[in-house]
Amino acid sequence: MKQKSTKNYTGILSSIFAIVLGLIVGLIVLFFCNAQQALPGFATILTGAFTHGAKGVGQVFYYATPIILTGLSVGFAFKTGLFNIGTPGQFIVGGFGAVYVGILFTSLGPVHWIAALLTSVAFGALWGLVPGLLKAYFNVNEVIASIMMNYTGMYLVNWITKSYKPLFNNLRNESRNVAASANIPKMGLDKIFPGSSVNGGIIIAILVVILIWLILNKTTFGYELKAVGFNRDASKYAGIDEKKSIIFSMMIAGAIAGLAGGLLYLAGTGKHIEIKDVLPSEGFTGISVALLALNNPIGILFSGIFIAYLTAGGFYLQLFEFSTEIIDIIVAVIIYFSAFALMVKLLINKINGRKATISEKSKEGGKKS
């Protein structure tokens, strides 16, 4: 128990270390850009999300909702020994599924938004299934397969949306508005955070985080998925169907990313599928969220909120004549140091493991003497 708590403590410290260094680098960049406004600008990054009180906090939760789930998608795959870089494709395909149902199936009534979200989950799982099958049966690297699926998904969604008139708004070169019944209910959050864009999506995201944590840590199914990730051959020898585990892992990761797309495009904030040859940034941001949290589902929840908090504060940098891209620099540096901190954590754990082994051997030697 003591060793386990030490590992958790080391993981938290490594993430804090990365955040502090990232913020310091951000401050240095601000000084280089405009020394006179650097300190006020930096203070805005740290406190900007609270500028509008409860509304600002609500906006943080709104920005955090999709990146928590894309981060969870990446983190879940990492926990099972896979690198799901296909979150952008799964995100846009899942979002398309939600928009398709949200626009065309208006007769569903009160369950319209639920049906649209479930469609996003199914479409995302389908897009994760392909790299899973290729990895399980042909040992095709999931990174390569996922990257190809990203661009296939993006161009396919663009083509279908633009070709099908009921979906396409040719004046704005984007998808049409979904029906009001397809928008995710506020679930009372509009009263807690009045004036913000937050809705019940953040509650759904939190519930999914808890569900994934339970699956990974409290179920036999989760144990099998992680075991295959650690060692496929040993898992096969132990009677675990490693091919099925790989396929299920990628499908679940894809389903989570697809749900993220559904939550964004059904948020009722005027967000549409834009017809452009650019992968959605939320998918790539999920990689950053997962790395900062060291792939821990609960940690991903907080790291997603933290990055959303920086993003919300960064919007106000323009008041001090700074570019909002400085936030991207800060996040990138934080992720860089997160990877470095992860190496430090592994080194510390290795040293602690050696110390424990030496201590046990010395005790055994004392007993024999």
mmCIF file of N, CA, C and O in Angstrom, residues 239-322:
data_model
loop_
_atom_site.group_PDB
_atom_site.id
_atom_site.type_symbol
_atom_site.label_atom_id
_atom_site.label_comp_id
_atom_site.label_asym_id
_atom_site.label_seq_id
_atom_site.Cartn_x
_atom_site.Cartn_y
_atom_site.Cartn_z
ATOM 1 N N GLY A 239 -4.826 -17.624 -21.183
ATOM 2 C CA GLY A 239 -6.188 -17.934 -21.621
ATOM 3 C C GLY A 239 -7.018 -16.734 -22.026
ATOM 4 O O GLY A 239 -8.219 -16.848 -22.264
ATOM 5 N N ILE A 240 -6.394 -15.569 -22.122
ATOM 6 C CA ILE A 240 -7.105 -14.361 -22.530
ATOM 7 C C ILE A 240 -7.072 -14.252 -24.056
ATOM 8 O O ILE A 240 -6.022 -14.445 -24.675
ATOM 9 N N ASP A 241 -8.215 -13.960 -24.644
ATOM 10 C CA ASP A 241 -8.299 -13.780 -26.094
ATOM 11 C C ASP A 241 -7.748 -12.399 -26.432
ATOM 12 O O ASP A 241 -8.446 -11.382 -26.349
ATOM 13 N N GLU A 242 -6.469 -12.339 -26.806
ATOM 14 C CA GLU A 242 -5.798 -11.042 -26.997
ATOM 15 C C GLU A 242 -6.349 -10.289 -28.205
ATOM 16 O O GLU A 242 -6.420 -9.059 -28.205
ATOM 17 N N LYS A 243 -6.791 -10.998 -29.222
ATOM 18 C CA LYS A 243 -7.336 -10.333 -30.402
ATOM 19 C C LYS A 243 -8.643 -9.631 -30.067
ATOM 20 O O LYS A 243 -8.866 -8.482 -30.466
ATOM 21 N N LYS A 244 -9.492 -10.319 -29.344
ATOM 22 C CA LYS A 244 -10.767 -9.716 -28.946
ATOM 23 C C LYS A 244 -10.534 -8.506 -28.049
ATOM 24 O O LYS A 244 -11.228 -7.490 -28.170
ATOM 25 N N SER A 245 -9.551 -8.593 -27.159
ATOM 26 C CA SER A 245 -9.257 -7.486 -26.248
ATOM 27 C C SER A 245 -8.785 -6.256 -27.018
ATOM 28 O O SER A 245 -9.193 -5.126 -26.712
ATOM 29 N N ILE A 246 -7.925 -6.457 -28.017
ATOM 30 C CA ILE A 246 -7.431 -5.339 -28.815
ATOM 31 C C ILE A 246 -8.577 -4.672 -29.566
ATOM 32 O O ILE A 246 -8.694 -3.439 -29.606
ATOM 33 N N ILE A 247 -9.436 -5.495 -30.154
ATOM 34 C CA ILE A 247 -10.570 -4.959 -30.914
ATOM 35 C C ILE A 247 -11.511 -4.173 -30.006
ATOM 36 O O ILE A 247 -11.917 -3.044 -30.321
ATOM 37 N N PHE A 248 -11.835 -4.747 -28.856
ATOM 38 C CA PHE A 248 -12.731 -4.063 -27.916
ATOM 39 C C PHE A 248 -12.110 -2.772 -27.395
ATOM 40 O O PHE A 248 -12.800 -1.761 -27.200
ATOM 41 N N SER A 249 -10.815 -2.801 -27.155
ATOM 42 C CA SER A 249 -10.131 -1.611 -26.654
ATOM 43 C C SER A 249 -10.240 -0.458 -27.637
ATOM 44 O O SER A 249 -10.579 0.675 -27.260
ATOM 45 N N MET A 250 -9.971 -0.728 -28.902
ATOM 46 C CA MET A 250 -10.047 0.322 -29.913
ATOM 47 C C MET A 250 -11.483 0.767 -30.163
ATOM 48 O O MET A 250 -11.745 1.948 -30.417
ATOM 49 N N MET A 251 -12.424 -0.159 -30.053
ATOM 50 C CA MET A 251 -13.832 0.215 -30.230
ATOM 51 C C MET A 251 -14.309 1.119 -29.104
ATOM 52 O O MET A 251 -15.009 2.113 -29.334
ATOM 53 N N ILE A 252 -13.927 0.793 -27.874
ATOM 54 C CA ILE A 252 -14.329 1.621 -26.729
ATOM 55 C C ILE A 252 -13.685 2.996 -26.818
ATOM 56 O O ILE A 252 -14.329 4.020 -26.585
ATOM 57 N N ALA A 253 -12.392 3.016 -27.175
ATOM 58 C CA ALA A 253 -11.709 4.305 -27.340
ATOM 59 C C ALA A 253 -12.383 5.138 -28.428
ATOM 60 O O ALA A 253 -12.595 6.348 -28.259
ATOM 61 N N GLY A 254 -12.749 4.491 -29.535
ATOM 62 C CA GLY A 254 -13.437 5.200 -30.609
ATOM 63 C C GLY A 254 -14.809 5.690 -30.192
ATOM 64 O O GLY A 254 -15.228 6.797 -30.559
ATOM 65 N N ALA A 255 -15.522 4.874 -29.411
ATOM 66 C CA ALA A 255 -16.849 5.262 -28.937
ATOM 67 C C ALA A 255 -16.785 6.505 -28.057
ATOM 68 O O ALA A 255 -17.631 7.409 -28.152
ATOM 69 N N ILE A 256 -15.762 6.572 -27.201
ATOM 70 C CA ILE A 256 -15.607 7.728 -26.313
ATOM 71 C C ILE A 256 -15.322 8.987 -27.118
ATOM 72 O O ILE A 256 -15.906 10.045 -26.870
ATOM 73 N N ALA A 257 -14.420 8.876 -28.107
ATOM 74 C CA ALA A 257 -14.106 10.030 -28.956
ATOM 75 C C ALA A 257 -15.318 10.444 -29.785
ATOM 76 O O ALA A 257 -15.573 11.635 -29.985
ATOM 77 N N GLY A 258 -16.078 9.462 -30.272
ATOM 78 C CA GLY A 258 -17.291 9.775 -31.023
ATOM 79 C C GLY A 258 -18.311 10.502 -30.175
ATOM 80 O O GLY A 258 -18.967 11.450 -30.634
ATOM 81 N N LEU A 259 -18.438 10.083 -28.915
ATOM 82 C CA LEU A 259 -19.352 10.754 -27.990
ATOM 83 C C LEU A 259 -18.921 12.202 -27.773
ATOM 84 O O LEU A 259 -19.770 13.097 -27.673
ATOM 85 N N ALA A 260 -17.605 12.435 -27.715
ATOM 86 C CA ALA A 260 -17.103 13.802 -27.563
ATOM 87 C C ALA A 260 -17.596 14.686 -28.712
ATOM 88 O O ALA A 260 -18.014 15.831 -28.505
ATOM 89 N N GLY A 261 -17.549 14.146 -29.942
ATOM 90 C CA GLY A 261 -18.045 14.893 -31.090
ATOM 91 C C GLY A 261 -19.530 15.175 -30.984
ATOM 92 O O GLY A 261 -19.996 16.287 -31.282
ATOM 93 N N GLY A 262 -20.294 14.174 -30.530
ATOM 94 C CA GLY A 262 -21.726 14.370 -30.358
ATOM 95 C C GLY A 262 -22.046 15.443 -29.330
ATOM 96 O O GLY A 262 -22.927 16.280 -29.534
ATOM 97 N N LEU A 263 -21.308 15.448 -28.218
ATOM 98 C CA LEU A 263 -21.552 16.441 -27.163
ATOM 99 C C LEU A 263 -21.239 17.855 -27.638
ATOM 100 O O LEU A 263 -21.880 18.815 -27.212
ATOM 101 N N LEU A 264 -20.239 17.982 -28.521
ATOM 102 C CA LEU A 264 -19.896 19.320 -29.020
ATOM 103 C C LEU A 264 -20.951 19.846 -29.991
ATOM 104 O O LEU A 264 -21.417 20.977 -29.857
ATOM 105 N N TYR A 265 -21.338 19.021 -30.968
ATOM 106 C CA TYR A 265 -22.234 19.506 -32.013
ATOM 107 C C TYR A 265 -23.705 19.525 -31.592
ATOM 108 O O TYR A 265 -24.531 20.088 -32.312
ATOM 109 N N LEU A 266 -24.011 18.937 -30.462
ATOM 110 C CA LEU A 266 -25.388 18.990 -29.946
ATOM 111 C C LEU A 266 -25.498 19.909 -28.738
ATOM 112 O O LEU A 266 -26.471 19.861 -27.994
ATOM 113 N N ALA A 267 -24.487 20.752 -28.544
ATOM 114 C CA ALA A 267 -24.456 21.618 -27.360
ATOM 115 C C ALA A 267 -25.402 22.806 -27.476
ATOM 116 O O ALA A 267 -25.630 23.517 -26.485
ATOM 117 N N GLY A 268 -25.935 23.048 -28.674
ATOM 118 C CA GLY A 268 -26.861 24.169 -28.849
ATOM 119 C C GLY A 268 -26.176 25.519 -28.834
ATOM 120 O O GLY A 268 -26.796 26.537 -28.495
ATOM 121 N N THR A 269 -24.894 25.552 -29.216
ATOM 122 C CA THR A 269 -24.119 26.799 -29.195
ATOM 123 C C THR A 269 -23.802 27.302 -30.601
ATOM 124 O O THR A 269 -22.955 28.186 -30.762
ATOM 125 N N GLY A 270 -24.464 26.730 -31.590
ATOM 126 C CA GLY A 270 -24.211 27.162 -32.957
ATOM 127 C C GLY A 270 -22.976 26.536 -33.573
ATOM 128 O O GLY A 270 -22.473 27.015 -34.595
ATOM 129 N N LYS A 271 -22.493 25.450 -32.986
ATOM 130 C CA LYS A 271 -21.324 24.761 -33.519
ATOM 131 C C LYS A 271 -21.771 23.830 -34.644
ATOM 132 O O LYS A 271 -22.690 23.024 -34.461
ATOM 133 N N HIS A 272 -21.109 23.929 -35.807
ATOM 134 C CA HIS A 272 -21.472 23.127 -36.967
ATOM 135 C C HIS A 272 -20.252 22.393 -37.515
ATOM 136 O O HIS A 272 -19.111 22.747 -37.205
ATOM 137 N N ILE A 273 -20.523 21.388 -38.345
ATOM 138 C CA ILE A 273 -19.441 20.713 -39.063
ATOM 139 C C ILE A 273 -19.057 21.580 -40.250
ATOM 140 O O ILE A 273 -19.827 21.741 -41.198
ATOM 141 N N GLU A 274 -17.873 22.168 -40.179
ATOM 142 C CA GLU A 274 -17.403 23.041 -41.257
ATOM 143 C C GLU A 274 -16.721 22.199 -42.345
ATOM 144 O O GLU A 274 -15.954 21.297 -42.040
ATOM 145 N N ILE A 275 -17.035 22.531 -43.586
ATOM 146 C CA ILE A 275 -16.470 21.788 -44.712
ATOM 147 C C ILE A 275 -15.098 22.367 -45.033
ATOM 148 O O ILE A 275 -14.950 23.301 -45.833
ATOM 149 N N LYS A 276 -14.093 21.840 -44.379
ATOM 150 C CA LYS A 276 -12.716 22.275 -44.633
ATOM 151 C C LYS A 276 -11.784 21.097 -44.380
ATOM 152 O O LYS A 276 -12.109 20.172 -43.629
ATOM 153 N N ASP A 277 -10.629 21.152 -45.016
ATOM 154 C CA ASP A 277 -9.690 20.031 -44.963
ATOM 155 C C ASP A 277 -8.766 20.140 -43.746
ATOM 156 O O ASP A 277 -7.531 20.127 -43.871
ATOM 157 N N VAL A 278 -9.378 20.241 -42.576
ATOM 158 C CA VAL A 278 -8.620 20.355 -41.326
ATOM 159 C C VAL A 278 -9.245 19.422 -40.299
ATOM 160 O O VAL A 278 -10.467 19.439 -40.089
ATOM 161 N N LEU A 279 -8.402 18.625 -39.671
ATOM 162 C CA LEU A 279 -8.898 17.724 -38.620
ATOM 163 C C LEU A 279 -9.269 18.527 -37.383
ATOM 164 O O LEU A 279 -8.617 19.520 -37.066
ATOM 165 N N PRO A 280 -10.312 18.126 -36.654
ATOM 166 C CA PRO A 280 -10.729 18.876 -35.460
ATOM 167 C C PRO A 280 -9.648 18.893 -34.387
ATOM 168 O O PRO A 280 -9.056 17.865 -34.063
ATOM 169 N N SER A 281 -9.394 20.077 -33.846
ATOM 170 C CA SER A 281 -8.324 20.244 -32.852
ATOM 171 C C SER A 281 -8.621 19.504 -31.557
ATOM 172 O O SER A 281 -7.695 19.127 -30.825
ATOM 173 N N GLU A 282 -9.907 19.291 -31.265
ATOM 174 C CA GLU A 282 -10.263 18.616 -30.008
ATOM 175 C C GLU A 282 -9.654 17.217 -29.919
ATOM 176 O O GLU A 282 -9.322 16.746 -28.833
ATOM 177 N N GLY A 283 -9.517 16.564 -31.069
ATOM 178 C CA GLY A 283 -8.938 15.223 -31.066
ATOM 179 C C GLY A 283 -7.483 15.226 -30.655
ATOM 180 O O GLY A 283 -7.037 14.395 -29.866
ATOM 181 N N PHE A 284 -6.718 16.187 -31.184
ATOM 182 C CA PHE A 284 -5.302 16.265 -30.843
ATOM 183 C C PHE A 284 -5.093 16.800 -29.428
ATOM 184 O O PHE A 284 -4.152 16.407 -28.747
ATOM 185 N N THR A 285 -5.969 17.718 -29.000
ATOM 186 C CA THR A 285 -5.870 18.226 -27.631
ATOM 187 C C THR A 285 -6.056 17.094 -26.621
ATOM 188 O O THR A 285 -5.472 17.119 -25.534
ATOM 189 N N GLY A 286 -6.859 16.093 -26.988
ATOM 190 C CA GLY A 286 -7.070 14.948 -26.108
ATOM 191 C C GLY A 286 -5.779 14.225 -25.787
ATOM 192 O O GLY A 286 -5.597 13.709 -24.674
ATOM 193 N N ILE A 287 -4.846 14.194 -26.748
ATOM 194 C CA ILE A 287 -3.545 13.565 -26.501
ATOM 195 C C ILE A 287 -2.811 14.330 -25.404
ATOM 196 O O ILE A 287 -2.224 13.735 -24.494
ATOM 197 N N SER A 288 -2.873 15.660 -25.473
ATOM 198 C CA SER A 288 -2.237 16.495 -24.454
ATOM 199 C C SER A 288 -2.859 16.259 -23.085
ATOM 200 O O SER A 288 -2.159 16.145 -22.072
ATOM 201 N N VAL A 289 -4.178 16.186 -23.056
ATOM 202 C CA VAL A 289 -4.892 15.969 -21.792
ATOM 203 C C VAL A 289 -4.488 14.640 -21.162
ATOM 204 O O VAL A 289 -4.236 14.554 -19.951
ATOM 205 N N ALA A 290 -4.414 13.594 -21.990
ATOM 206 C CA ALA A 290 -4.058 12.268 -21.479
ATOM 207 C C ALA A 290 -2.616 12.232 -20.964
ATOM 208 O O ALA A 290 -2.340 11.653 -19.916
ATOM 209 N N LEU A 291 -1.695 12.852 -21.700
ATOM 210 C CA LEU A 291 -0.301 12.847 -21.281
ATOM 211 C C LEU A 291 -0.107 13.597 -19.977
ATOM 212 O O LEU A 291 0.641 13.164 -19.093
ATOM 213 N N LEU A 292 -0.782 14.727 -19.832
ATOM 214 C CA LEU A 292 -0.662 15.512 -18.602
ATOM 215 C C LEU A 292 -1.177 14.742 -17.402
ATOM 216 O O LEU A 292 -0.631 14.847 -16.299
ATOM 217 N N ALA A 293 -2.215 13.927 -17.619
ATOM 218 C CA ALA A 293 -2.817 13.150 -16.532
ATOM 219 C C ALA A 293 -2.164 11.790 -16.357
ATOM 220 O O ALA A 293 -2.616 10.992 -15.531
ATOM 221 N N LEU A 294 -1.112 11.515 -17.140
ATOM 222 C CA LEU A 294 -0.444 10.209 -17.096
ATOM 223 C C LEU A 294 -1.435 9.075 -17.331
ATOM 224 O O LEU A 294 -1.325 7.999 -16.740
ATOM 225 N N ASN A 295 -2.459 9.360 -18.163
ATOM 226 C CA ASN A 295 -3.457 8.378 -18.618
ATOM 227 C C ASN A 295 -4.385 7.875 -17.518
ATOM 228 O O ASN A 295 -5.098 6.889 -17.721
ATOM 229 N N ASN A 296 -4.382 8.537 -16.373
ATOM 230 C CA ASN A 296 -5.311 8.172 -15.300
ATOM 231 C C ASN A 296 -6.672 8.797 -15.588
ATOM 232 O O ASN A 296 -6.764 10.012 -15.783
ATOM 233 N N PRO A 297 -7.758 8.002 -15.638
ATOM 234 C CA PRO A 297 -9.074 8.566 -15.988
ATOM 235 C C PRO A 297 -9.505 9.740 -15.114
ATOM 236 O O PRO A 297 -10.015 10.746 -15.633
ATOM 237 N N ILE A 298 -9.308 9.630 -13.798
ATOM 238 C CA ILE A 298 -9.693 10.736 -12.911
ATOM 239 C C ILE A 298 -8.778 11.928 -13.152
ATOM 240 O O ILE A 298 -9.224 13.086 -13.167
ATOM 241 N N GLY A 299 -7.502 11.662 -13.361
ATOM 242 C CA GLY A 299 -6.573 12.739 -13.672
ATOM 243 C C GLY A 299 -6.923 13.433 -14.970
ATOM 244 O O GLY A 299 -6.757 14.652 -15.112
ATOM 245 N N ILE A 300 -7.427 12.682 -15.954
ATOM 246 C CA ILE A 300 -7.824 13.252 -17.239
ATOM 247 C C ILE A 300 -8.967 14.246 -17.055
ATOM 248 O O ILE A 300 -9.006 15.287 -17.731
ATOM 249 N N LEU A 301 -9.873 13.958 -16.146
ATOM 250 C CA LEU A 301 -10.972 14.879 -15.859
ATOM 251 C C LEU A 301 -10.424 16.243 -15.433
ATOM 252 O O LEU A 301 -10.836 17.292 -15.943
ATOM 253 N N PHE A 302 -9.465 16.217 -14.517
ATOM 254 C CA PHE A 302 -8.921 17.473 -13.994
ATOM 255 C C PHE A 302 -7.986 18.153 -14.993
ATOM 256 O O PHE A 302 -7.970 19.383 -15.087
ATOM 257 N N SER A 303 -7.208 17.369 -15.727
ATOM 258 C CA SER A 303 -6.310 17.987 -16.708
ATOM 259 C C SER A 303 -7.107 18.613 -17.854
ATOM 260 O O SER A 303 -6.722 19.656 -18.388
ATOM 261 N N GLY A 304 -8.232 17.987 -18.225
ATOM 262 C CA GLY A 304 -9.096 18.571 -19.243
ATOM 263 C C GLY A 304 -9.669 19.901 -18.801
ATOM 264 O O GLY A 304 -9.718 20.877 -19.570
ATOM 265 N N ILE A 305 -10.108 19.960 -17.547
ATOM 266 C CA ILE A 305 -10.630 21.216 -17.000
ATOM 267 C C ILE A 305 -9.524 22.268 -16.931
ATOM 268 O O ILE A 305 -9.744 23.447 -17.224
ATOM 269 N N PHE A 306 -8.309 21.838 -16.560
ATOM 270 C CA PHE A 306 -7.191 22.779 -16.449
ATOM 271 C C PHE A 306 -6.845 23.392 -17.803
ATOM 272 O O PHE A 306 -6.678 24.619 -17.919
ATOM 273 N N ILE A 307 -6.740 22.565 -18.840
ATOM 274 C CA ILE A 307 -6.416 23.091 -20.167
ATOM 275 C C ILE A 307 -7.544 23.976 -20.685
ATOM 276 O O ILE A 307 -7.302 25.008 -21.325
ATOM 277 N N ALA A 308 -8.786 23.617 -20.383
ATOM 278 C CA ALA A 308 -9.921 24.466 -20.760
ATOM 279 C C ALA A 308 -9.866 25.797 -20.006
ATOM 280 O O ALA A 308 -10.207 26.851 -20.554
ATOM 281 N N TYR A 309 -9.405 25.753 -18.756
ATOM 282 C CA TYR A 309 -9.266 26.971 -17.952
ATOM 283 C C TYR A 309 -8.229 27.906 -18.578
ATOM 284 O O TYR A 309 -8.447 29.113 -18.696
ATOM 285 N N LEU A 310 -7.096 27.343 -19.007
ATOM 286 C CA LEU A 310 -6.080 28.153 -19.678
ATOM 287 C C LEU A 310 -6.623 28.737 -20.978
ATOM 288 O O LEU A 310 -6.360 29.903 -21.319
ATOM 289 N N THR A 311 -7.378 27.933 -21.709
ATOM 290 C CA THR A 311 -7.949 28.391 -22.979
ATOM 291 C C THR A 311 -8.904 29.555 -22.758
ATOM 292 O O THR A 311 -8.869 30.557 -23.484
ATOM 293 N N ALA A 312 -9.770 29.417 -21.742
ATOM 294 C CA ALA A 312 -10.735 30.482 -21.442
ATOM 295 C C ALA A 312 -10.022 31.765 -21.030
ATOM 296 O O ALA A 312 -10.387 32.867 -21.455
ATOM 297 N N GLY A 313 -8.977 31.638 -20.209
ATOM 298 C CA GLY A 313 -8.218 32.808 -19.797
ATOM 299 C C GLY A 313 -7.449 33.424 -20.950
ATOM 300 O O GLY A 313 -7.268 34.647 -21.020
ATOM 301 N N GLY A 314 -6.999 32.582 -21.878
ATOM 302 C CA GLY A 314 -6.213 33.067 -23.000
ATOM 303 C C GLY A 314 -6.982 33.961 -23.951
ATOM 304 O O GLY A 314 -6.386 34.779 -24.666
ATOM 305 N N PHE A 315 -8.319 33.833 -23.985
ATOM 306 C CA PHE A 315 -9.111 34.682 -24.865
ATOM 307 C C PHE A 315 -8.939 36.162 -24.523
ATOM 308 O O PHE A 315 -9.052 37.036 -25.382
ATOM 309 N N TYR A 316 -8.670 36.463 -23.253
ATOM 310 C CA TYR A 316 -8.564 37.846 -22.811
ATOM 311 C C TYR A 316 -7.176 38.436 -23.045
ATOM 312 O O TYR A 316 -6.941 39.613 -22.762
ATOM 313 N N LEU A 317 -6.233 37.616 -23.564
ATOM 314 C CA LEU A 317 -4.891 38.126 -23.842
ATOM 315 C C LEU A 317 -4.907 39.216 -24.910
ATOM 316 O O LEU A 317 -4.011 40.069 -24.961
ATOM 317 N N GLN A 318 -5.923 39.179 -25.757
ATOM 318 C CA GLN A 318 -6.001 40.171 -26.827
ATOM 319 C C GLN A 318 -6.182 41.585 -26.280
ATOM 320 O O GLN A 318 -5.847 42.559 -26.945
ATOM 321 N N LEU A 319 -6.685 41.677 -25.051
ATOM 322 C CA LEU A 319 -6.835 42.988 -24.427
ATOM 323 C C LEU A 319 -5.480 43.637 -24.176
ATOM 324 O O LEU A 319 -5.382 44.866 -24.055
ATOM 325 N N PHE A 320 -4.446 42.800 -24.083
ATOM 326 C CA PHE A 320 -3.090 43.306 -23.846
ATOM 327 C C PHE A 320 -2.219 43.190 -25.106
ATOM 328 O O PHE A 320 -0.998 43.211 -25.035
ATOM 329 N N GLU A 321 -2.896 43.055 -26.252
ATOM 330 C CA GLU A 321 -2.228 42.991 -27.555
ATOM 331 C C GLU A 321 -1.321 41.767 -27.686
ATOM 332 O O GLU A 321 -0.276 41.821 -28.353
ATOM 333 N N PHE A 322 -1.728 40.673 -27.065
ATOM 334 C CA PHE A 322 -1.023 39.402 -27.230
ATOM 335 C C PHE A 322 -1.863 38.488 -28.106
ATOM 336 O O PHE A 322 -3.102 38.564 -28.110
#
